[in-house]
Short mmCIF file of C-alpha atoms and ligand atoms in Angstrom, two decimals:
data_model
loop_
_atom_site.label_atom_id
_atom_site.label_comp_id
_atom_site.label_asym_id
_atom_site.label_seq_id
_atom_site.Cartn_x
_atom_site.Cartn_y
_atom_site.Cartn_z
CA MET A 1 27.70 54.39 4.55
CA SER A 2 24.73 52.48 5.99
CA PRO A 3 25.35 48.74 6.44
CA MET A 4 24.84 46.67 3.28
CA GLN A 5 21.78 44.41 3.30
CA PRO A 6 21.16 41.08 1.54
CA ILE A 7 18.91 41.14 -1.55
CA ARG A 8 15.22 40.85 -0.68
CA GLY A 9 14.20 37.21 -0.55
CA THR A 10 17.73 35.92 0.06
CA ARG A 11 19.15 34.70 3.37
CA ASP A 12 22.51 34.16 4.93
CA LEU A 13 22.95 30.70 6.44
CA ILE A 14 24.93 30.92 9.65
CA GLY A 15 25.10 28.79 12.80
CA ASP A 16 21.94 26.74 13.46
CA ASP A 17 20.46 27.74 10.09
CA LEU A 18 23.40 26.35 8.19
CA ARG A 19 23.55 23.21 10.34
CA ARG A 20 19.87 22.46 9.68
CA HIS A 21 20.37 23.12 5.99
CA ARG A 22 23.39 20.86 5.79
CA HIS A 23 21.68 18.14 7.82
CA VAL A 24 18.84 18.04 5.28
CA ILE A 25 21.23 17.73 2.35
CA GLU A 26 23.52 15.18 4.00
CA THR A 27 20.63 13.00 5.14
CA ALA A 28 18.99 13.13 1.71
CA ARG A 29 22.28 12.40 -0.04
CA ARG A 30 22.90 9.34 2.16
CA ILE A 31 19.38 7.92 1.74
CA ALA A 32 19.37 8.59 -2.03
CA GLU A 33 22.72 6.86 -2.38
CA THR A 34 21.51 3.72 -0.62
CA ALA A 35 18.63 3.64 -3.13
CA GLY A 36 21.11 3.79 -6.01
CA PHE A 37 20.87 7.47 -6.95
CA GLU A 38 24.06 9.25 -7.96
CA GLU A 39 24.69 12.93 -7.38
CA TRP A 40 24.96 15.36 -10.31
CA ALA A 41 25.77 19.05 -10.37
CA THR A 42 24.94 21.34 -13.29
CA PRO A 43 25.45 25.10 -13.79
CA VAL A 44 23.37 27.62 -11.87
CA PHE A 45 22.53 29.42 -15.11
CA GLU A 46 21.47 28.04 -18.46
CA ASP A 47 20.37 29.24 -21.88
CA THR A 48 16.90 30.71 -21.28
CA ARG A 49 15.44 28.24 -23.77
CA VAL A 50 16.24 25.38 -21.37
CA PHE A 51 13.42 26.68 -19.17
CA ALA A 52 11.17 28.98 -21.17
CA ARG A 53 9.30 26.46 -23.30
CA THR A 54 9.82 23.35 -21.24
CA LEU A 55 8.36 24.52 -17.94
CA GLY A 56 5.26 25.73 -19.74
CA GLU A 57 4.59 29.14 -21.21
CA THR A 58 1.61 29.61 -18.92
CA SER A 59 3.24 28.37 -15.71
CA ASP A 60 3.78 30.88 -12.89
CA VAL A 61 7.49 30.17 -12.97
CA VAL A 62 7.89 31.18 -16.61
CA THR A 63 5.38 34.03 -16.72
CA LYS A 64 6.37 35.79 -13.50
CA GLU A 65 9.26 34.25 -11.64
CA MET A 66 12.32 33.75 -13.83
CA TYR A 67 15.55 35.68 -13.33
CA THR A 68 16.37 36.22 -16.99
CA PHE A 69 19.10 38.57 -18.17
CA THR A 70 21.21 39.28 -21.20
CA ASP A 71 24.91 38.72 -20.65
CA ARG A 72 27.72 40.79 -22.19
CA SER A 73 27.68 38.77 -25.40
CA GLY A 74 23.97 39.38 -25.85
CA GLU A 75 22.84 35.86 -24.94
CA SER A 76 19.68 35.40 -22.91
CA LEU A 77 20.51 33.49 -19.73
CA THR A 78 18.31 32.41 -16.84
CA LEU A 79 19.19 31.56 -13.25
CA ARG A 80 17.66 28.12 -12.89
CA PRO A 81 14.25 28.15 -11.19
CA GLU A 82 14.32 24.35 -10.75
CA ALA A 83 16.66 21.43 -11.38
CA THR A 84 14.85 19.03 -13.69
CA ALA A 85 15.21 20.94 -16.97
CA GLY A 86 18.95 21.41 -16.43
CA ILE A 87 19.35 17.72 -15.59
CA CYS A 88 17.56 16.72 -18.83
CA ARG A 89 19.70 19.21 -20.75
CA ALA A 90 22.82 17.63 -19.18
CA LEU A 91 21.60 14.12 -20.03
CA VAL A 92 21.47 15.13 -23.69
CA SER A 93 24.64 17.30 -23.70
CA ASN A 94 26.67 14.49 -22.16
CA GLY A 95 25.43 11.80 -24.54
CA LEU A 96 23.77 9.79 -21.78
CA THR A 97 20.42 9.20 -23.49
CA GLN A 98 21.52 5.69 -24.44
CA SER A 99 22.79 4.88 -20.93
CA LEU A 100 19.53 4.36 -19.13
CA PRO A 101 18.25 4.25 -16.55
CA GLN A 102 19.90 7.25 -14.92
CA LYS A 103 19.17 7.70 -11.23
CA ILE A 104 20.10 11.20 -10.16
CA PHE A 105 20.29 13.02 -6.84
CA TYR A 106 20.60 16.79 -6.86
CA ALA A 107 21.02 19.54 -4.25
CA GLY A 108 21.52 23.23 -4.85
CA PRO A 109 20.21 26.79 -5.02
CA MET A 110 17.27 27.78 -7.26
CA PHE A 111 16.04 31.27 -8.11
CA ARG A 112 12.51 32.60 -8.51
CA TYR A 113 11.23 36.15 -8.40
CA GLU A 114 8.46 35.61 -5.86
CA ARG A 115 6.91 37.66 -3.08
CA PRO A 116 9.17 36.74 -0.16
CA GLN A 117 7.53 35.35 2.97
CA LYS A 118 8.15 32.60 5.49
CA GLY A 119 9.16 29.49 3.52
CA ARG A 120 9.22 31.39 0.22
CA TYR A 121 12.42 33.04 -0.97
CA ARG A 122 13.99 34.34 -4.17
CA GLN A 123 17.08 32.22 -3.69
CA PHE A 124 15.97 28.97 -2.15
CA HIS A 125 17.41 25.48 -2.19
CA GLN A 126 16.12 22.14 -3.32
CA ILE A 127 16.99 18.52 -3.05
CA ASP A 128 15.83 16.60 -6.07
CA ILE A 129 15.57 13.03 -7.33
CA GLU A 130 15.14 12.02 -10.96
CA LEU A 131 14.78 8.51 -12.35
CA ILE A 132 15.15 8.79 -16.12
CA GLY A 133 14.32 5.90 -18.44
CA PRO A 134 11.79 3.51 -16.93
CA ALA A 135 8.14 3.79 -17.97
CA HIS A 136 7.09 1.30 -15.27
CA PRO A 137 4.76 2.41 -12.44
CA LEU A 138 7.15 0.82 -9.93
CA ALA A 139 9.63 3.56 -10.87
CA ASP A 140 7.12 6.16 -9.66
CA ALA A 141 6.63 4.20 -6.45
CA GLU A 142 10.37 3.87 -5.89
CA VAL A 143 11.00 7.58 -6.44
CA ILE A 144 8.23 8.51 -4.01
CA ALA A 145 9.45 5.87 -1.54
CA CYS A 146 12.91 7.42 -1.64
CA GLY A 147 11.38 10.80 -0.80
CA PHE A 148 9.43 9.24 2.05
CA ALA A 149 12.57 7.52 3.37
CA ILE A 150 14.33 10.90 3.43
CA LEU A 151 11.44 12.49 5.35
CA GLU A 152 11.55 9.56 7.78
CA ALA A 153 15.30 9.87 8.26
CA LEU A 154 14.83 13.58 8.96
CA GLY A 155 12.16 12.74 11.53
CA VAL A 156 9.50 14.80 9.73
CA ALA A 157 7.49 12.08 7.94
CA GLY A 158 4.88 12.26 10.70
CA GLU A 159 4.22 15.93 9.99
CA THR A 160 3.58 15.36 6.29
CA THR A 161 0.93 13.63 4.20
CA LEU A 162 1.55 12.20 0.76
CA GLU A 163 -1.15 13.20 -1.70
CA ILE A 164 -1.19 11.61 -5.13
CA ASN A 165 -3.10 12.05 -8.33
CA THR A 166 -2.86 11.06 -11.96
CA LEU A 167 -2.88 13.46 -14.89
CA GLY A 168 -3.43 10.53 -17.22
CA ASP A 169 -1.97 10.10 -20.68
CA ALA A 170 -2.38 12.55 -23.58
CA GLU A 171 -5.73 11.07 -24.59
CA SER A 172 -7.13 11.24 -21.04
CA ARG A 173 -5.90 14.80 -20.64
CA GLY A 174 -7.46 15.82 -23.96
CA ALA A 175 -10.88 14.61 -22.83
CA TYR A 176 -10.42 16.12 -19.37
CA ARG A 177 -9.27 19.43 -20.81
CA ALA A 178 -12.50 19.67 -22.85
CA ALA A 179 -14.53 19.04 -19.69
CA LEU A 180 -12.57 21.71 -17.81
CA VAL A 181 -12.98 24.24 -20.61
CA ALA A 182 -16.73 23.66 -20.56
CA TYR A 183 -16.88 24.05 -16.79
CA PHE A 184 -14.61 27.10 -16.49
CA THR A 185 -16.24 28.82 -19.47
CA ALA A 186 -19.52 28.61 -17.59
CA HIS A 187 -17.80 30.39 -14.65
CA GLU A 188 -15.56 32.64 -16.71
CA ALA A 189 -16.84 35.94 -15.32
CA ALA A 190 -15.79 34.99 -11.78
CA LEU A 191 -12.28 33.81 -12.72
CA SER A 192 -9.17 35.92 -12.16
CA VAL A 193 -7.78 37.73 -15.20
CA GLU A 194 -4.86 35.31 -15.27
CA SER A 195 -7.05 32.24 -15.18
CA ARG A 196 -9.21 33.62 -17.96
CA ALA A 197 -6.06 33.80 -20.07
CA ARG A 198 -5.22 30.23 -19.07
CA LEU A 199 -8.65 29.03 -20.14
CA ALA A 200 -7.70 29.12 -23.80
CA ARG A 201 -4.04 28.14 -23.46
CA ASN A 202 -3.86 25.66 -20.58
CA PRO A 203 -7.05 25.15 -18.53
CA LEU A 204 -5.39 22.53 -16.27
CA ARG A 205 -3.21 25.30 -14.95
CA ILE A 206 -6.30 26.98 -13.43
CA LEU A 207 -6.53 24.07 -10.99
CA ASP A 208 -3.18 25.19 -9.54
CA SER A 209 -4.20 28.87 -9.15
CA LYS A 210 -3.62 30.41 -5.74
CA GLU A 211 -6.14 33.24 -6.27
CA PRO A 212 -8.89 32.93 -3.62
CA ALA A 213 -11.61 33.69 -6.23
CA ASP A 214 -10.31 30.90 -8.49
CA ARG A 215 -10.00 28.46 -5.57
CA GLU A 216 -13.75 28.55 -5.00
CA ILE A 217 -14.55 27.77 -8.62
CA VAL A 218 -11.82 25.13 -8.78
CA ALA A 219 -13.44 23.33 -5.84
CA GLY A 220 -16.43 22.47 -8.03
CA ALA A 221 -14.48 21.57 -11.17
CA PRO A 222 -14.69 18.07 -12.67
CA VAL A 223 -12.00 15.56 -11.66
CA ILE A 224 -9.97 13.51 -14.15
CA GLY A 225 -11.06 10.05 -12.98
CA PRO A 226 -13.97 9.53 -15.41
CA TYR A 227 -11.83 10.72 -18.35
CA LEU A 228 -8.95 8.28 -17.86
CA THR A 229 -8.27 5.76 -20.59
CA ALA A 230 -8.03 2.13 -19.47
CA ALA A 231 -4.24 2.26 -19.87
CA ALA A 232 -3.89 5.44 -17.80
CA ALA A 233 -6.19 4.08 -15.07
CA SER A 234 -4.20 0.85 -14.93
CA PHE A 235 -0.90 2.76 -14.69
CA TYR A 236 -2.29 4.72 -11.75
CA GLU A 237 -3.40 1.46 -10.08
CA GLY A 238 0.16 0.18 -10.56
CA VAL A 239 1.62 3.23 -8.81
CA LYS A 240 -0.74 2.84 -5.86
CA GLU A 241 0.05 -0.87 -5.58
CA GLY A 242 3.77 -0.08 -5.74
CA LEU A 243 3.42 2.49 -2.96
CA ALA A 244 1.70 -0.11 -0.80
CA ARG A 245 4.54 -2.58 -1.46
CA PHE A 246 7.14 0.06 -0.53
CA GLY A 247 5.16 0.76 2.64
CA VAL A 248 4.42 4.40 1.81
CA PRO A 249 1.07 5.70 3.13
CA PHE A 250 -0.80 8.06 0.80
CA ARG A 251 -4.07 9.87 0.22
CA GLU A 252 -5.60 10.50 -3.18
CA ASN A 253 -6.23 14.15 -4.03
CA PRO A 254 -7.72 14.74 -7.49
CA ARG A 255 -6.81 18.47 -7.31
CA ILE A 256 -3.05 18.02 -7.56
CA VAL A 257 -1.76 19.19 -10.93
CA ARG A 258 1.73 20.57 -10.06
CA GLY A 259 3.00 24.00 -11.05
CA LEU A 260 5.05 23.03 -14.11
CA ASP A 261 3.71 21.88 -17.43
CA TYR A 262 5.76 18.82 -18.23
CA TYR A 263 3.93 16.28 -16.06
CA GLY A 264 1.75 13.36 -17.18
CA HIS A 265 0.42 10.35 -15.27
CA THR A 266 1.60 10.54 -11.64
CA ALA A 267 1.56 13.83 -9.76
CA PHE A 268 2.18 13.99 -6.03
CA GLU A 269 2.99 16.26 -3.13
CA PHE A 270 4.05 15.78 0.44
CA VAL A 271 2.12 18.47 2.28
CA THR A 272 2.17 19.70 5.86
CA THR A 273 -0.07 21.83 8.03
CA HIS A 274 2.94 23.04 10.05
CA LEU A 275 4.26 25.73 7.69
CA GLY A 276 1.28 28.04 7.20
CA ALA A 277 0.58 28.94 3.60
CA GLN A 278 3.75 27.27 2.34
CA GLY A 279 2.38 23.77 2.87
CA THR A 280 4.06 21.84 0.07
CA VAL A 281 7.32 20.33 1.19
CA MET A 282 8.05 18.01 -1.71
CA GLY A 283 6.41 17.72 -5.10
CA GLY A 284 6.90 15.87 -8.33
CA GLY A 285 5.60 13.39 -10.80
CA ARG A 286 6.09 11.63 -14.09
CA TYR A 287 7.11 13.54 -17.22
CA GLU A 288 7.74 12.58 -20.78
CA GLY A 289 8.62 15.38 -23.22
CA LEU A 290 11.44 17.12 -21.43
CA VAL A 291 14.43 15.20 -22.79
CA ALA A 292 13.08 15.58 -26.33
CA GLU A 293 12.72 19.34 -25.75
CA MET A 294 16.47 19.41 -25.09
CA GLY A 295 17.16 17.78 -28.45
CA GLY A 296 17.24 14.15 -27.29
CA PRO A 297 14.87 11.25 -27.96
CA PRO A 298 11.58 11.07 -26.06
CA ILE A 299 12.47 9.42 -22.74
CA PRO A 300 10.08 8.93 -19.83
CA ALA A 301 11.13 9.96 -16.36
CA VAL A 302 9.82 10.52 -12.87
CA GLY A 303 11.16 12.76 -10.13
CA TRP A 304 10.54 15.23 -7.34
CA ALA A 305 11.98 18.32 -5.73
CA ALA A 306 11.77 19.39 -2.11
CA GLY A 307 12.45 22.77 -0.54
CA ILE A 308 15.38 22.53 1.85
CA GLU A 309 14.26 25.65 3.78
CA ARG A 310 10.81 24.14 4.36
CA LEU A 311 12.31 20.80 5.45
CA ALA A 312 14.76 22.61 7.74
CA MET A 313 11.85 24.47 9.38
CA LEU A 314 10.16 21.14 10.13
CA LEU A 315 13.21 19.68 11.87
CA ALA A 316 12.67 19.34 15.60
CA GLY A 317 16.05 20.82 16.49
CA ALA A 318 19.28 21.93 14.91
CA PRO A 319 21.97 19.27 14.88
CA GLU A 320 24.80 20.22 17.25
CA SER A 321 28.30 20.72 16.00
CA PRO A 322 30.73 18.63 18.09
CA PRO A 323 32.24 20.55 21.04
CA PRO A 324 35.94 21.22 20.60
CA VAL A 325 38.93 20.38 22.75
CA ALA A 326 40.97 23.42 23.84
CA VAL A 327 44.74 22.99 23.67
CA ILE A 328 46.41 25.27 26.20
CA PRO A 329 50.17 25.85 26.45
CA VAL A 330 51.04 27.39 29.82
CA SER A 331 54.00 29.33 28.35
CA THR A 332 55.56 30.20 25.02
CA ALA A 333 58.29 27.64 25.79
CA VAL A 334 55.80 24.80 25.21
CA GLU A 335 53.99 26.39 22.26
CA ALA A 336 55.71 24.17 19.67
CA ALA A 337 54.75 21.04 21.63
CA ALA A 338 51.19 22.36 21.94
CA ILE A 339 50.88 22.86 18.17
CA ASP A 340 52.23 19.34 17.68
CA ILE A 341 49.49 17.97 19.96
CA LEU A 342 46.88 20.16 18.21
CA ARG A 343 47.89 18.64 14.89
CA ARG A 344 47.73 15.08 16.27
CA LEU A 345 44.24 15.62 17.62
CA ARG A 346 43.02 17.11 14.34
CA ALA A 347 44.69 14.32 12.34
CA ALA A 348 42.68 11.86 14.48
CA GLY A 349 39.46 13.72 13.56
CA ILE A 350 39.08 15.39 16.95
CA ARG A 351 37.91 18.99 16.74
CA ALA A 352 40.62 21.00 18.51
CA GLU A 353 41.38 24.71 18.88
CA MET A 354 44.22 26.78 20.31
CA GLU A 355 44.40 30.50 21.07
CA TYR A 356 47.37 32.43 19.73
CA HIS A 357 48.18 34.21 22.99
CA GLY A 358 47.09 34.76 26.60
CA ASN A 359 47.86 33.38 30.04
CA LEU A 360 46.39 30.19 31.51
CA ARG A 361 43.41 31.99 33.11
CA ARG A 362 42.51 33.81 29.87
CA ARG A 363 42.82 30.65 27.85
CA MET A 364 40.62 28.68 30.25
CA GLU A 365 37.97 31.41 30.05
CA ARG A 366 38.09 31.24 26.29
CA ALA A 367 37.84 27.40 26.39
CA ASN A 368 34.61 27.72 28.40
CA ARG A 369 33.28 30.40 26.09
CA ILE A 370 33.66 28.22 22.99
CA GLY A 371 31.93 25.34 24.82
CA ALA A 372 35.01 23.12 24.88
CA ARG A 373 34.43 19.67 26.37
CA ALA A 374 38.01 19.31 27.57
CA ALA A 375 41.20 21.32 28.01
CA VAL A 376 44.58 19.80 27.24
CA ILE A 377 46.97 21.80 29.42
CA ILE A 378 50.58 21.58 28.39
CA GLY A 379 53.12 22.43 31.11
CA GLU A 380 56.88 22.12 31.09
CA ASP A 381 57.07 19.58 33.94
CA GLU A 382 54.51 17.19 32.46
CA LEU A 383 56.01 17.59 29.02
CA ALA A 384 59.36 16.41 30.37
CA ARG A 385 57.53 13.15 31.20
CA ALA A 386 55.82 13.15 27.74
CA ALA A 387 52.51 13.87 29.44
CA VAL A 388 49.87 16.62 29.69
CA GLN A 389 47.07 17.61 32.08
CA LEU A 390 43.66 16.68 30.75
CA LYS A 391 40.76 18.59 32.27
CA ASP A 392 37.19 17.44 31.66
CA LEU A 393 35.32 20.75 31.49
CA ALA A 394 31.92 19.18 32.17
CA SER A 395 32.90 17.42 35.43
CA GLY A 396 35.89 19.60 36.33
CA THR A 397 38.07 16.54 36.98
CA GLN A 398 41.69 16.74 35.91
CA ASP A 399 44.44 14.15 35.60
CA GLU A 400 47.79 13.58 33.99
CA VAL A 401 47.69 11.66 30.71
CA PRO A 402 50.63 10.41 28.61
CA VAL A 403 50.70 12.22 25.24
CA MET A 404 50.55 8.81 23.53
CA GLU A 405 47.19 8.08 25.20
CA LEU A 406 45.61 11.46 24.56
CA VAL A 407 43.87 10.64 21.28
CA GLY A 408 42.43 7.45 22.78
CA ARG A 409 41.10 9.35 25.80
CA LEU A 410 39.46 12.04 23.67
CA SER A 411 38.01 9.83 20.92
P1 ATP B 1 4.54 26.50 -4.35
O1 ATP B 1 3.19 25.97 -4.68
O2 ATP B 1 4.83 26.53 -2.88
O3 ATP B 1 4.88 27.77 -5.07
P2 ATP B 1 5.81 25.06 -6.47
O4 ATP B 1 4.74 24.20 -7.01
O5 ATP B 1 6.16 26.33 -7.18
O6 ATP B 1 5.54 25.40 -4.92
P3 ATP B 1 7.94 23.28 -7.15
O7 ATP B 1 8.34 24.03 -8.35
O8 ATP B 1 7.27 21.97 -7.31
O9 ATP B 1 7.10 24.22 -6.19
O10 ATP B 1 9.20 23.09 -6.19
C1 ATP B 1 9.29 21.99 -5.29
C2 ATP B 1 9.48 22.47 -3.86
O11 ATP B 1 10.43 23.51 -3.77
C3 ATP B 1 8.23 23.08 -3.25
O12 ATP B 1 7.37 22.09 -2.79
C4 ATP B 1 8.82 23.87 -2.11
O13 ATP B 1 9.12 23.04 -1.00
C5 ATP B 1 10.10 24.38 -2.71
N1 ATP B 1 9.96 25.76 -3.21
C6 ATP B 1 9.42 26.17 -4.38
N2 ATP B 1 9.50 27.50 -4.51
C7 ATP B 1 10.10 27.95 -3.37
C8 ATP B 1 10.49 29.25 -2.87
N3 ATP B 1 10.30 30.35 -3.59
N4 ATP B 1 11.08 29.33 -1.65
C9 ATP B 1 11.30 28.22 -0.92
N5 ATP B 1 10.97 26.99 -1.32
C10 ATP B 1 10.38 26.84 -2.52
MG1 MG B 2 5.67 28.33 -6.90
#
């Protein structure tokens, strides 16, 4: 049989890849926690209805990318393509709609049937922040600031630019939509087939099209600014002021609409020029109707999601795993004592390894091969004095150390 291969668009995370991946999650988790966000975990699959309507019937995710299947009981299930809808479903299912605000951190795998390429996979991973409850523009600023703090802690903030926009309130969007319909109708013949379909159902979506033909027409489309109501304009001012107070640099980009349908008011992306076509590292915004779609009351919220793979690619280097200490018994007679020392080192949090067999020379070779920083050599004579030989494998120096002092020396 030929060797089995992973599914197209999926990756195994091993060695450096896994360490980068974990470093992104652990850093984000730590920063989010200091900002008061608490981690949630929800199922990888949900009732298809959790996503189908809520993400927008004309969004790319729903029309082309969902992994939807019927299970053995005939129910339609979907592997989650993003975290927010599941989080809002969980808020309602767990009776938390009266316990607001909820500040949530999330990390986990997401699934989208996309054309795989660098930075774009079918199983990918996101970190995600949601602040559910507050309708205040400072909430938007705080959520974005938390994202920025994570990028800073990862050392990649310098490679990204924050771009923000407003999608206004319902009234602003209604007026803007009419202006877009007028504009795109005038250019209808040149639009892609998909965008022509969007024209009637959701013209804003055309602004997010990745078709080169559409991009050209989109470049000349009207922007939302003139169509904002006074309230929507003032909310947007509040967000920008908040960002300044949180010390987050940004650039306004009136073309940002986000790929999912549930956003209103703030929309933003952290983009980079370092990842080729996959330039969006983190994206999000304010949304209103999602909790109600899950059967709860209408509750405002703001959040973002970031691709862990894209963040991991931006990291300067892979974090090292700590080099181990090799425990080496010189004979089977001291094996029990060696295992005892191995256990003490591990109990003290020192990474320690021991081979199951082999003579001293073999074991030393193996210690070098695994990149051990030190070898603890256990011989019968030293053991009689409750001591061992400790060899520093970087400098080559070796001395006798009482067993009681070993942990202190290696910490
Ligand atoms: P894109 O425009 O790149 O398709 P999107 O608008 O579909 O992104 P979101 O749904 O906002 O992306 O997801 C947030 C982040 O998740 C993206 O900015 C990106 O970093 C990451 N992401 C989205 N889809 C994928 C994927 N298929 N593979 C890897 N990362 C992804
Ligand atoms: Mg996409």
